[in-house]
PDB file of C-alpha atoms and ligand atoms in Angstrom:
ATOM      1  CA  MET C  66     102.644 194.755 135.238  1.00 58.00           C
ATOM      2  CA  LYS C  67     104.645 197.300 138.296  1.00 70.00           C
ATOM      3  CA  TYR C  68     107.980 196.776 138.885  1.00 79.00           C
ATOM      4  CA  ARG C  69     109.816 197.956 142.234  1.00 83.00           C
ATOM      5  CA  PRO C  70     112.426 200.065 141.377  1.00 86.00           C
ATOM      6  CA  TRP C  71     115.670 198.490 141.647  1.00 89.00           C
ATOM      7  CA  SER C  72     118.281 199.355 144.539  1.00 91.00           C
ATOM      8  CA  GLN C  73     120.827 197.493 145.872  1.00 91.00           C
ATOM      9  CA  ASP C  74     119.162 197.161 149.370  1.00 93.00           C
ATOM     10  CA  ALA C  75     115.903 195.516 148.302  1.00 92.00           C
ATOM     11  CA  ALA C  76     118.122 192.815 145.777  1.00 91.00           C
ATOM     12  CA  LEU C  77     119.607 192.020 148.993  1.00 92.00           C
ATOM     13  CA  VAL C  78     116.922 191.246 150.321  1.00 91.00           C
ATOM     14  CA  LEU C  79     115.791 189.021 147.638  1.00 90.00           C
ATOM     15  CA  LEU C  80     119.005 187.186 147.571  1.00 92.00           C
ATOM     16  CA  ALA C  81     118.497 186.753 151.355  1.00 91.00           C
ATOM     17  CA  SER C  82     115.828 184.256 150.234  1.00 89.00           C
ATOM     18  CA  LEU C  83     117.358 182.022 148.033  1.00 90.00           C
ATOM     19  CA  ARG C  84     120.282 181.657 150.541  1.00 85.00           C
ATOM     20  CA  ASP C  85     120.090 177.537 150.957  1.00 85.00           C
ATOM     21  CA  GLU C  86     119.133 176.795 147.174  1.00 84.00           C
ATOM     22  CA  MET C  87     121.316 174.941 145.319  1.00 82.00           C
ATOM     23  CA  GLY C  88     123.190 176.353 141.971  1.00 79.00           C
ATOM     24  CA  PRO C  89     121.138 179.735 143.482  1.00 91.00           C
ATOM     25  CA  VAL C  90     122.670 182.167 140.349  1.00 95.00           C
ATOM     26  CA  LEU C  91     119.817 181.561 137.675  1.00 94.00           C
ATOM     27  CA  MET C  92     116.714 181.544 140.080  1.00 94.00           C
ATOM     28  CA  ALA C  93     118.878 184.808 141.495  1.00 96.00           C
ATOM     29  CA  LEU C  94     118.637 186.627 137.894  1.00 96.00           C
ATOM     30  CA  GLN C  95     115.194 185.687 137.726  1.00 93.00           C
ATOM     31  CA  LEU C  96     113.804 186.827 140.809  1.00 93.00           C
ATOM     32  CA  MET C  97     115.850 190.363 140.080  1.00 93.00           C
ATOM     33  CA  GLN C  98     114.034 190.547 136.919  1.00 91.00           C
ATOM     34  CA  LYS C  99     110.821 189.220 138.338  1.00 89.00           C
ATOM     35  CA  GLU C 100     110.679 192.020 141.249  1.00 90.00           C
ATOM     36  CA  PHE C 101     112.524 194.864 139.072  1.00 90.00           C
ATOM     37  CA  GLY C 102     111.487 194.092 135.701  1.00 86.00           C
ATOM     38  CA  TYR C 103     114.870 193.834 134.850  1.00 91.00           C
ATOM     39  CA  VAL C 104     118.470 192.540 135.924  1.00 95.00           C
ATOM     40  CA  ASP C 105     120.731 195.872 136.809  1.00 95.00           C
ATOM     41  CA  LYS C 106     124.250 195.369 136.060  1.00 94.00           C
ATOM     42  CA  ALA C 107     125.266 196.341 139.218  1.00 95.00           C
ATOM     43  CA  SER C 108     123.333 193.280 140.255  1.00 95.00           C
ATOM     44  CA  ILE C 109     126.216 191.325 138.768  1.00 96.00           C
ATOM     45  CA  GLU C 110     128.532 192.017 141.402  1.00 97.00           C
ATOM     46  CA  ILE C 111     126.124 191.664 144.398  1.00 96.00           C
ATOM     47  CA  ILE C 112     125.228 187.772 143.217  1.00 96.00           C
ATOM     48  CA  ALA C 113     128.854 186.924 142.440  1.00 96.00           C
ATOM     49  CA  ASN C 114     129.337 188.603 146.337  1.00 95.00           C
ATOM     50  CA  PHE C 115     126.483 186.981 147.819  1.00 94.00           C
ATOM     51  CA  PHE C 116     127.245 183.479 146.523  1.00 94.00           C
ATOM     52  CA  ASN C 117     130.783 183.847 146.443  1.00 93.00           C
ATOM     53  CA  THR C 118     131.316 183.048 143.079  1.00 95.00           C
ATOM     54  CA  SER C 119     132.898 185.275 140.504  1.00 97.00           C
ATOM     55  CA  ARG C 120     131.287 187.999 138.638  1.00 97.00           C
ATOM     56  CA  ALA C 121     132.599 186.084 134.933  1.00 97.00           C
ATOM     57  CA  GLU C 122     130.086 183.088 135.687  1.00 96.00           C
ATOM     58  CA  VAL C 123     127.304 185.505 137.077  1.00 97.00           C
ATOM     59  CA  HIS C 124     127.608 187.185 133.928  1.00 97.00           C
ATOM     60  CA  GLY C 125     128.009 184.293 131.262  1.00 96.00           C
ATOM     61  CA  VAL C 126     124.458 183.328 133.034  1.00 96.00           C
ATOM     62  CA  LEU C 127     123.381 186.230 132.438  1.00 96.00           C
ATOM     63  CA  THR C 128     123.943 186.559 128.831  1.00 94.00           C
ATOM     64  CA  PHE C 129     123.435 182.963 127.944  1.00 93.00           C
ATOM     65  CA  TYR C 130     119.154 183.093 128.758  1.00 90.00           C
ATOM     66  CA  HIS C 131     118.216 185.751 126.398  1.00 82.00           C
ATOM     67  CA  ASP C 132     114.530 186.213 128.481  1.00 83.00           C
ATOM     68  CA  LEU C 133     116.923 188.147 130.660  1.00 91.00           C
ATOM     69  CA  ARG C 134     117.534 191.501 130.156  1.00 89.00           C
ATOM     70  CA  THR C 135     119.986 194.202 131.687  1.00 91.00           C
ATOM     71  CA  THR C 136     117.513 197.448 130.741  1.00 85.00           C
ATOM     72  CA  ALA C 137     114.428 198.611 132.161  1.00 81.00           C
ATOM     73  CA  PRO C 138     111.314 197.712 130.527  1.00 74.00           C
ATOM     74  CA  THR C 139     109.298 199.752 128.428  1.00 71.00           C
ATOM     75  CA  THR C 140     106.008 201.055 129.409  1.00 75.00           C
ATOM     76  CA  HIS C 141     104.208 197.904 127.711  1.00 83.00           C
ATOM     77  CA  GLU C 142     105.896 194.394 126.794  1.00 83.00           C
ATOM     78  CA  ILE C 143     104.649 192.601 124.201  1.00 90.00           C
ATOM     79  CA  SER C 144     106.006 189.312 123.370  1.00 91.00           C
ATOM     80  CA  ILE C 145     104.844 187.046 120.325  1.00 93.00           C
ATOM     81  CA  CYS C 146     105.342 183.566 120.029  1.00 95.00           C
ATOM     82  CA  VAL C 147     106.920 182.387 117.420  1.00 94.00           C
ATOM     83  CA  ALA C 148     107.242 178.947 118.105  1.00 94.00           C
ATOM     84  CA  GLU C 149     105.962 176.432 114.814  1.00 95.00           C
ATOM     85  CA  ALA C 150     102.116 176.063 115.703  1.00 97.00           C
ATOM     86  CA  CYS C 151     101.662 180.305 116.158  1.00 96.00           C
ATOM     87  CA  GLN C 152     104.369 180.298 112.888  1.00 96.00           C
ATOM     88  CA  ALA C 153     101.849 178.283 110.771  1.00 97.00           C
ATOM     89  CA  VAL C 154      99.052 180.941 111.300  1.00 97.00           C
ATOM     90  CA  GLY C 155     100.852 183.664 110.553  1.00 96.00           C
ATOM     91  CA  ALA C 156     103.048 184.639 113.472  1.00 96.00           C
ATOM     92  CA  ARG C 157     105.731 185.979 111.568  1.00 95.00           C
ATOM     93  CA  VAL C 158     103.788 188.516 109.688  1.00 96.00           C
ATOM     94  CA  LEU C 159     102.384 189.597 112.999  1.00 96.00           C
ATOM     95  CA  VAL C 160     105.903 190.186 114.451  1.00 94.00           C
ATOM     96  CA  GLN C 161     106.550 192.641 111.553  1.00 94.00           C
ATOM     97  CA  GLU C 162     103.518 194.227 111.653  1.00 94.00           C
ATOM     98  CA  VAL C 163     104.088 194.463 115.472  1.00 93.00           C
ATOM     99  CA  LYS C 164     107.372 195.827 115.425  1.00 91.00           C
ATOM    100  CA  ALA C 165     106.681 198.449 112.818  1.00 92.00           C
ATOM    101  CA  LYS C 166     104.005 199.617 115.163  1.00 91.00           C
ATOM    102  CA  PHE C 167     105.341 199.714 118.461  1.00 87.00           C
ATOM    103  CA  GLY C 168     109.041 199.086 118.033  1.00 82.00           C
ATOM    104  CA  ASP C 169     111.011 198.445 120.944  1.00 73.00           C
ATOM    105  CA  GLU C 170     108.365 197.025 122.973  1.00 79.00           C
ATOM    106  CA  THR C 171     108.017 194.043 120.690  1.00 80.00           C
ATOM    107  CA  HIS C 172     110.303 190.855 120.664  1.00 80.00           C
ATOM    108  CA  ASP C 173     110.023 187.273 119.815  1.00 82.00           C
ATOM    109  CA  GLY C 174     108.522 185.085 122.324  1.00 81.00           C
ATOM    110  CA  TYR C 175     108.195 181.193 123.097  1.00 85.00           C
ATOM    111  CA  CYS C 176     105.926 178.800 123.123  1.00 93.00           C
ATOM    112  CA  PHE C 177     102.906 179.979 125.483  1.00 92.00           C
ATOM    113  CA  GLY C 178     100.965 176.458 126.031  1.00 94.00           C
ATOM    114  CA  ASN C 179      97.914 178.366 123.697  1.00 95.00           C
ATOM    115  CA  CYS C 180      99.441 176.850 120.808  1.00 96.00           C
ATOM    116  CA  ALA C 181      95.541 175.768 119.484  1.00 96.00           C
ATOM    117  CA  LEU C 182      94.557 179.543 119.563  1.00 97.00           C
ATOM    118  CA  GLY C 183      97.487 180.989 117.609  1.00 96.00           C
ATOM    119  CA  PRO C 184      98.857 183.447 116.926  1.00 97.00           C
ATOM    120  CA  THR C 185      99.683 183.915 120.713  1.00 97.00           C
ATOM    121  CA  VAL C 186     101.034 187.149 122.278  1.00 95.00           C
ATOM    122  CA  MET C 187     101.783 188.334 125.501  1.00 92.00           C
ATOM    123  CA  VAL C 188     100.687 191.800 126.178  1.00 90.00           C
ATOM    124  CA  ASN C 189     101.564 193.194 129.824  1.00 81.00           C
ATOM    125  CA  GLY C 190     101.509 189.594 131.142  1.00 81.00           C
ATOM    126  CA  GLU C 191      98.254 188.682 129.453  1.00 88.00           C
ATOM    127  CA  ILE C 192      98.029 186.037 126.903  1.00 94.00           C
ATOM    128  CA  ILE C 193      95.723 186.853 123.662  1.00 96.00           C
ATOM    129  CA  GLY C 194      94.841 184.125 121.679  1.00 97.00           C
ATOM    130  CA  ARG C 195      93.928 184.588 117.834  1.00 98.00           C
ATOM    131  CA  ALA C 196      96.002 187.823 118.088  1.00 97.00           C
ATOM    132  CA  THR C 197      95.333 190.418 115.591  1.00 97.00           C
ATOM    133  CA  LEU C 198      97.202 193.961 115.333  1.00 95.00           C
ATOM    134  CA  GLU C 199      93.778 195.289 116.412  1.00 96.00           C
ATOM    135  CA  LYS C 200      93.395 192.978 119.764  1.00 96.00           C
ATOM    136  CA  ILE C 201      97.068 193.620 120.526  1.00 94.00           C
ATOM    137  CA  GLU C 202      96.262 197.923 120.416  1.00 92.00           C
ATOM    138  CA  GLN C 203      93.391 197.320 122.521  1.00 93.00           C
ATOM    139  CA  ALA C 204      95.973 195.063 125.181  1.00 91.00           C
ATOM    140  CA  ARG C 205      98.019 198.120 125.234  1.00 85.00           C
ATOM    141  CA  ARG C 206      95.324 200.314 126.488  1.00 81.00           C
TER     142      ARG C 206
HETATM  143  S1  FES D 471     103.456 177.495 119.298  1.00 65.80           S
HETATM  144 FE1  FES D 471     102.603 179.696 119.890  1.00 65.80          FE
HETATM  145  S2  FES D 471     101.983 179.211 122.028  1.00 65.80           S
HETATM  146 FE2  FES D 471     102.361 177.195 121.485  1.00 65.80          FE
END
């Protein structure tokens, strides 16, 4: 997945699209991450000012949601579902194998709605069912 480089001007353009939304802080943070791949910490003050709220509130929302990140993503992103159905078919073992091989690219994920074909993994936005280390290696290429 390709992300735009973060800039204050690009962030302000994104925020303008949320001007009339209710409860816009979470939506703003999600939009930043979708567009830039992460939420740059400079966004906290920009969002607070834009929506006339405190930096503490924005920071609180940012740190509450585990899917929001404050560092730029690595070249590849591997998210492994560790919900019950996938755990029952070896997701935890797969997590250990993938983390040992790819390290920081890997993080625990949530249910992708592909439970019947677990373990399920998302590699760079692509869902892989009945995932194995070999399938993940192929998807990274
Ligand atoms: S439990 Fe893993 S995709 Fe649903």
